[in-house]
mmCIF file of C-alpha atoms in Angstrom:
data_model
loop_
_atom_site.group_PDB
_atom_site.id
_atom_site.type_symbol
_atom_site.label_atom_id
_atom_site.label_comp_id
_atom_site.label_asym_id
_atom_site.label_seq_id
_atom_site.Cartn_x
_atom_site.Cartn_y
_atom_site.Cartn_z
ATOM 1 C CA SER A 1127 10.758 -8.125 4.449
ATOM 2 C CA VAL A 1128 9.041 -10.853 2.155
ATOM 3 C CA LEU A 1129 6.997 -8.550 0.345
ATOM 4 C CA LEU A 1130 9.985 -6.545 -0.266
ATOM 5 C CA LEU A 1131 11.814 -9.195 -1.688
ATOM 6 C CA LEU A 1132 8.792 -10.167 -4.054
ATOM 7 C CA SER A 1133 8.612 -6.865 -5.281
ATOM 8 C CA LEU A 1134 12.313 -6.712 -5.889
ATOM 9 C CA SER A 1135 11.955 -9.970 -7.730
ATOM 10 C CA LEU A 1136 9.150 -8.812 -9.622
ATOM 11 C CA SER A 1137 10.970 -5.829 -10.583
ATOM 12 C CA ALA A 1138 14.174 -7.450 -11.830
ATOM 13 C CA LEU A 1139 12.032 -9.684 -13.831
ATOM 14 C CA LEU A 1140 10.028 -7.223 -15.345
ATOM 15 C CA LEU A 1141 13.397 -5.190 -15.762
ATOM 16 C CA GLY A 1142 15.181 -8.003 -17.394
ATOM 17 C CA ASN A 1143 12.239 -8.317 -19.654
ATOM 18 C CA PRO A 1144 11.133 -5.494 -21.027
ATOM 19 C CA LEU A 1145 8.997 -6.492 -23.678
ATOM 20 C CA HIS A 1146 7.151 -9.086 -21.239
ATOM 21 C CA THR A 1147 7.440 -11.740 -23.469
ATOM 22 C CA THR A 1148 7.486 -14.399 -20.695
ATOM 23 C CA GLU A 1149 4.414 -16.640 -20.251
ATOM 24 C CA PRO A 1150 2.470 -15.802 -17.101
ATOM 25 C CA ASP A 1151 3.207 -19.591 -16.027
ATOM 26 C CA ASP A 1152 7.121 -19.072 -16.733
ATOM 27 C CA PHE A 1153 7.337 -15.561 -15.053
ATOM 28 C CA PHE A 1154 5.409 -16.750 -11.547
ATOM 29 C CA ALA A 1155 7.563 -20.186 -11.771
ATOM 30 C CA ASN A 1156 10.755 -17.758 -12.220
ATOM 31 C CA LEU A 1157 9.283 -15.726 -9.305
ATOM 32 C CA GLN A 1158 8.869 -18.679 -7.211
ATOM 33 C CA ARG A 1159 12.194 -20.264 -8.044
ATOM 34 C CA GLN A 1160 13.782 -16.679 -7.033
ATOM 35 C CA HIS A 1161 11.668 -16.608 -3.761
ATOM 36 C CA ILE A 1162 12.656 -19.993 -2.511
ATOM 37 C CA GLN A 1163 16.432 -19.151 -3.535
ATOM 38 C CA ASN A 1164 16.526 -16.214 -1.395
ATOM 39 C CA ILE A 1165 14.804 -18.203 1.443
ATOM 40 C CA GLU A 1166 17.523 -21.191 1.359
ATOM 41 C CA HIS A 1167 20.302 -18.390 1.140
ATOM 42 C CA GLN A 1168 18.867 -16.750 4.347
ATOM 43 C CA LYS A 1169 18.873 -20.239 6.009
ATOM 44 C CA ARG A 1170 22.359 -20.535 5.048
ATOM 45 C CA VAL A 1171 23.654 -16.986 6.179
ATOM 46 C CA SER A 1172 21.753 -17.543 9.659
ATOM 47 C CA LEU A 1173 23.660 -20.718 10.330
ATOM 48 C CA ILE A 1174 27.000 -19.545 9.504
ATOM 49 C CA LYS A 1175 26.221 -16.458 11.586
ATOM 50 C CA PHE A 1176 25.047 -18.971 14.341
ATOM 51 C CA PHE A 1177 27.976 -21.254 14.232
ATOM 52 C CA ASP A 1178 30.216 -18.816 13.868
ATOM 53 C CA HIS A 1179 29.078 -16.938 17.189
ATOM 54 C CA TYR A 1180 29.696 -20.168 19.159
ATOM 55 C CA LYS A 1181 32.879 -21.292 17.374
ATOM 56 C CA GLY A 1182 31.361 -24.345 16.249
ATOM 57 C CA LYS A 1183 33.791 -27.371 14.583
ATOM 58 C CA LYS A 1184 34.330 -26.582 10.787
ATOM 59 C CA PRO A 1185 33.331 -27.563 8.410
ATOM 60 C CA TYR A 1186 29.414 -26.587 9.023
ATOM 61 C CA PRO A 1187 27.573 -29.124 7.909
ATOM 62 C CA ILE A 1188 24.817 -26.628 6.814
ATOM 63 C CA ASN A 1189 23.682 -28.591 3.605
ATOM 64 C CA ALA A 1190 22.940 -31.532 5.562
ATOM 65 C CA TYR A 1191 21.006 -29.731 8.383
ATOM 66 C CA ILE A 1192 18.683 -27.867 5.744
ATOM 67 C CA THR A 1193 18.603 -31.014 3.438
ATOM 68 C CA TYR A 1194 17.748 -33.402 6.431
ATOM 69 C CA ALA A 1195 14.873 -30.840 7.840
ATOM 70 C CA GLU A 1196 13.351 -30.531 4.716
ATOM 71 C CA GLN A 1197 13.057 -34.383 4.198
ATOM 72 C CA TYR A 1198 11.973 -35.318 7.594
ATOM 73 C CA GLN A 1199 9.747 -32.081 7.805
ATOM 74 C CA ILE A 1200 11.376 -30.488 10.841
ATOM 75 C CA ASP A 1201 12.187 -26.885 11.638
ATOM 76 C CA TYR A 1202 15.913 -26.315 10.156
ATOM 77 C CA ARG A 1203 17.146 -24.915 13.277
ATOM 78 C CA LEU A 1204 16.229 -27.473 15.576
ATOM 79 C CA LEU A 1205 19.459 -29.439 15.052
ATOM 80 C CA PRO A 1206 21.800 -26.692 15.228
ATOM 81 C CA ALA A 1207 20.230 -25.521 17.995
ATOM 82 C CA ILE A 1208 20.649 -28.730 19.982
ATOM 83 C CA SER A 1209 24.241 -29.241 18.723
ATOM 84 C CA VAL A 1210 25.108 -25.909 20.542
ATOM 85 C CA ALA A 1211 23.695 -27.366 23.772
ATOM 86 C CA GLU A 1212 24.711 -30.557 23.800
ATOM 87 C CA SER A 1213 28.429 -30.365 22.322
ATOM 88 C CA SER A 1214 29.110 -26.476 21.943
ATOM 89 C CA ALA A 1215 28.421 -27.463 18.000
ATOM 90 C CA GLY A 1216 30.799 -30.516 17.502
ATOM 91 C CA ASN A 1217 33.728 -29.226 20.042
ATOM 92 C CA HIS A 1218 33.009 -31.171 22.789
ATOM 93 C CA ALA A 1219 30.993 -34.352 20.646
ATOM 94 C CA CYS A 1220 30.996 -37.703 21.482
ATOM 95 C CA GLY A 1221 32.678 -38.332 18.250
ATOM 96 C CA TYR A 1222 30.273 -37.651 15.543
ATOM 97 C CA ASN A 1223 27.662 -37.644 17.987
ATOM 98 C CA TRP A 1224 27.292 -33.820 18.259
ATOM 99 C CA TRP A 1225 23.621 -34.024 19.648
ATOM 100 C CA GLY A 1226 23.973 -36.028 22.599
ATOM 101 C CA TRP A 1227 21.448 -38.541 21.221
ATOM 102 C CA GLN A 1228 20.591 -41.179 23.963
ATOM 103 C CA SER A 1229 23.315 -39.399 26.154
ATOM 104 C CA CYS A 1230 25.940 -40.836 23.959
ATOM 105 C CA LYS A 1231 25.626 -44.395 25.159
ATOM 106 C CA GLY A 1232 26.333 -46.580 22.405
ATOM 107 C CA TYR A 1233 25.538 -43.876 19.742
ATOM 108 C CA ASN A 1234 28.762 -42.954 17.462
ATOM 109 C CA PHE A 1235 27.595 -42.166 14.016
ATOM 110 C CA GLY A 1236 30.083 -42.744 11.079
ATOM 111 C CA SER A 1237 30.015 -39.021 10.293
ATOM 112 C CA VAL A 1238 28.498 -35.879 11.158
ATOM 113 C CA THR A 1239 26.293 -36.174 8.078
ATOM 114 C CA GLU A 1240 24.912 -39.444 9.003
ATOM 115 C CA GLY A 1241 24.105 -38.503 12.557
ATOM 116 C CA ILE A 1242 22.065 -35.537 11.071
ATOM 117 C CA GLN A 1243 20.205 -37.805 8.922
ATOM 118 C CA PHE A 1244 19.725 -39.933 11.600
ATOM 119 C CA VAL A 1245 18.425 -37.444 14.367
ATOM 120 C CA SER A 1246 16.458 -35.644 11.978
ATOM 121 C CA GLU A 1247 14.722 -38.997 11.146
ATOM 122 C CA LYS A 1248 14.188 -39.465 14.557
ATOM 123 C CA LEU A 1249 12.695 -36.055 15.351
ATOM 124 C CA GLY A 1250 10.655 -36.379 12.408
ATOM 125 C CA THR A 1251 9.112 -39.605 11.950
ATOM 126 C CA GLY A 1252 10.360 -41.380 15.377
ATOM 127 C CA TYR A 1253 7.746 -42.730 17.915
ATOM 128 C CA TYR A 1254 8.525 -40.335 20.736
ATOM 129 C CA TYR A 1255 8.530 -37.326 18.461
ATOM 130 C CA CYS A 1256 6.128 -37.556 15.181
ATOM 131 C CA GLY A 1257 3.475 -34.904 15.166
ATOM 132 C CA LYS A 1258 4.685 -33.027 18.190
ATOM 133 C CA SER A 1259 5.339 -29.458 18.203
ATOM 134 C CA ILE A 1260 9.056 -28.241 18.807
ATOM 135 C CA LYS A 1261 8.421 -27.820 22.320
ATOM 136 C CA ASP A 1262 7.119 -31.117 22.884
ATOM 137 C CA LYS A 1263 9.739 -32.710 20.866
ATOM 138 C CA ILE A 1264 12.271 -30.959 22.937
ATOM 139 C CA HIS A 1265 10.345 -32.069 26.368
ATOM 140 C CA SER A 1266 10.646 -35.688 24.919
ATOM 141 C CA TYR A 1267 14.205 -35.249 23.937
ATOM 142 C CA ASN A 1268 15.548 -33.656 27.278
ATOM 143 C CA GLY A 1269 12.890 -33.491 30.229
ATOM 144 C CA ASN A 1270 14.664 -30.620 31.987
ATOM 145 C CA PRO A 1271 12.712 -27.642 31.748
ATOM 146 C CA SER A 1272 15.437 -25.503 31.556
ATOM 147 C CA TYR A 1273 16.912 -27.177 28.483
ATOM 148 C CA TRP A 1274 13.566 -26.076 26.561
ATOM 149 C CA ILE A 1275 14.213 -22.309 27.605
ATOM 150 C CA GLN A 1276 18.086 -22.955 26.404
ATOM 151 C CA ILE A 1277 16.953 -24.144 22.750
ATOM 152 C CA LYS A 1278 14.089 -21.997 22.267
ATOM 153 C CA GLY A 1279 16.802 -19.074 22.805
ATOM 154 C CA PHE A 1280 19.031 -20.516 19.963
ATOM 155 C CA LEU A 1281 15.998 -21.158 17.992
ATOM 156 C CA LYS A 1282 15.445 -17.701 18.312
ATOM 157 C CA GLU A 1283 19.126 -16.462 17.783
ATOM 158 C CA ILE A 1284 19.308 -18.433 14.586
ATOM 159 C CA SER A 1285 16.305 -16.851 12.818
ATOM 160 C CA ASN A 1286 17.182 -13.489 14.549
ATOM 161 C CA ASP A 1287 13.974 -12.933 16.116
#
């Protein structure tokens, strides 16, 4: 599917510029930009479908999930999956703590976005999580073996695997 997207993008660029006057660097920069936009769009669509399926609390904080996942170098699917496991995507949350952070003991963020930023930072750079695989991060987050199975299922569902 990536090759198809690249070939379609390449065709569109060539057809849009019949004289092929674009400098090679500009051409490949445009191709790369289009590819990144396609990936970002697919992430957003996948998250919308996921939250719709689980009847998540609206508005869905998709931009925050993607932005902070990139900033803290974690999988963009991780926090949405945890939010469904912990609070039905905000429907049964402890205030703005959709992820059950610290079992909701003393943690209520000022907003959902603040919570996404905080939990993303902890999972990306925190002492107990930094450098670990997704599976190991989840085991540190919640030691119950069935929790990983549940989260893994959500991760696959988001990416349509």
